Amino acid sequence: MLKRKLLVLGISLVVGALSSTLFHRRKKTPVHTAFIGEWFYFHKHRQVTVAVNEDLTLYIQNRLHPATVLEATPQRLVFLDTLGYQIIFEKNDTILSFHDETEDATFLLTKK
């Protein structure tokens, strides 16, 4: 009788641990769709194109810009580029802005 109880207890612990592990694996960080897409802004009389893909890769002027995501919320998407500068997208209502630390400037984005 004791062996049967221990066996049932052991099986239930294993099943609980496996289901908990599988449940946590399925959770993904939500992609904030407000930042997914292609935009442009003007800087020094020149049009600059910026794009963010669904996997949160950043493209500037249609070239991959290697960067790490530091923050992804519904209001902000912050990248850190390979030189240590932050590239910040911010959303306020319907306005999307782009701040480039290398230029120390903020630009309003227009959807392409």
Coordinates of C-alpha atoms in Angstrom, one line a residue, residues 1-14:
M1 CA 0.0 0.0 0.0
L2 CA 2.8 2.4 0.9
K3 CA 4.7 1.6 -2.4
R4 CA 1.5 2.4 -4.4
K5 CA 1.1 5.8 -2.6
L6 CA 4.8 6.7 -3.2
L7 CA 4.5 5.7 -6.9
V8 CA 1.4 7.9 -7.4
L9 CA 3.0 10.8 -5.6
G10 CA 6.2 10.4 -7.7
I11 CA 4.2 10.2 -11.0
S12 CA 2.2 13.3 -10.0
L13 CA 5.3 15.3 -9.2
V14 CA 6.9 14.4 -12.5

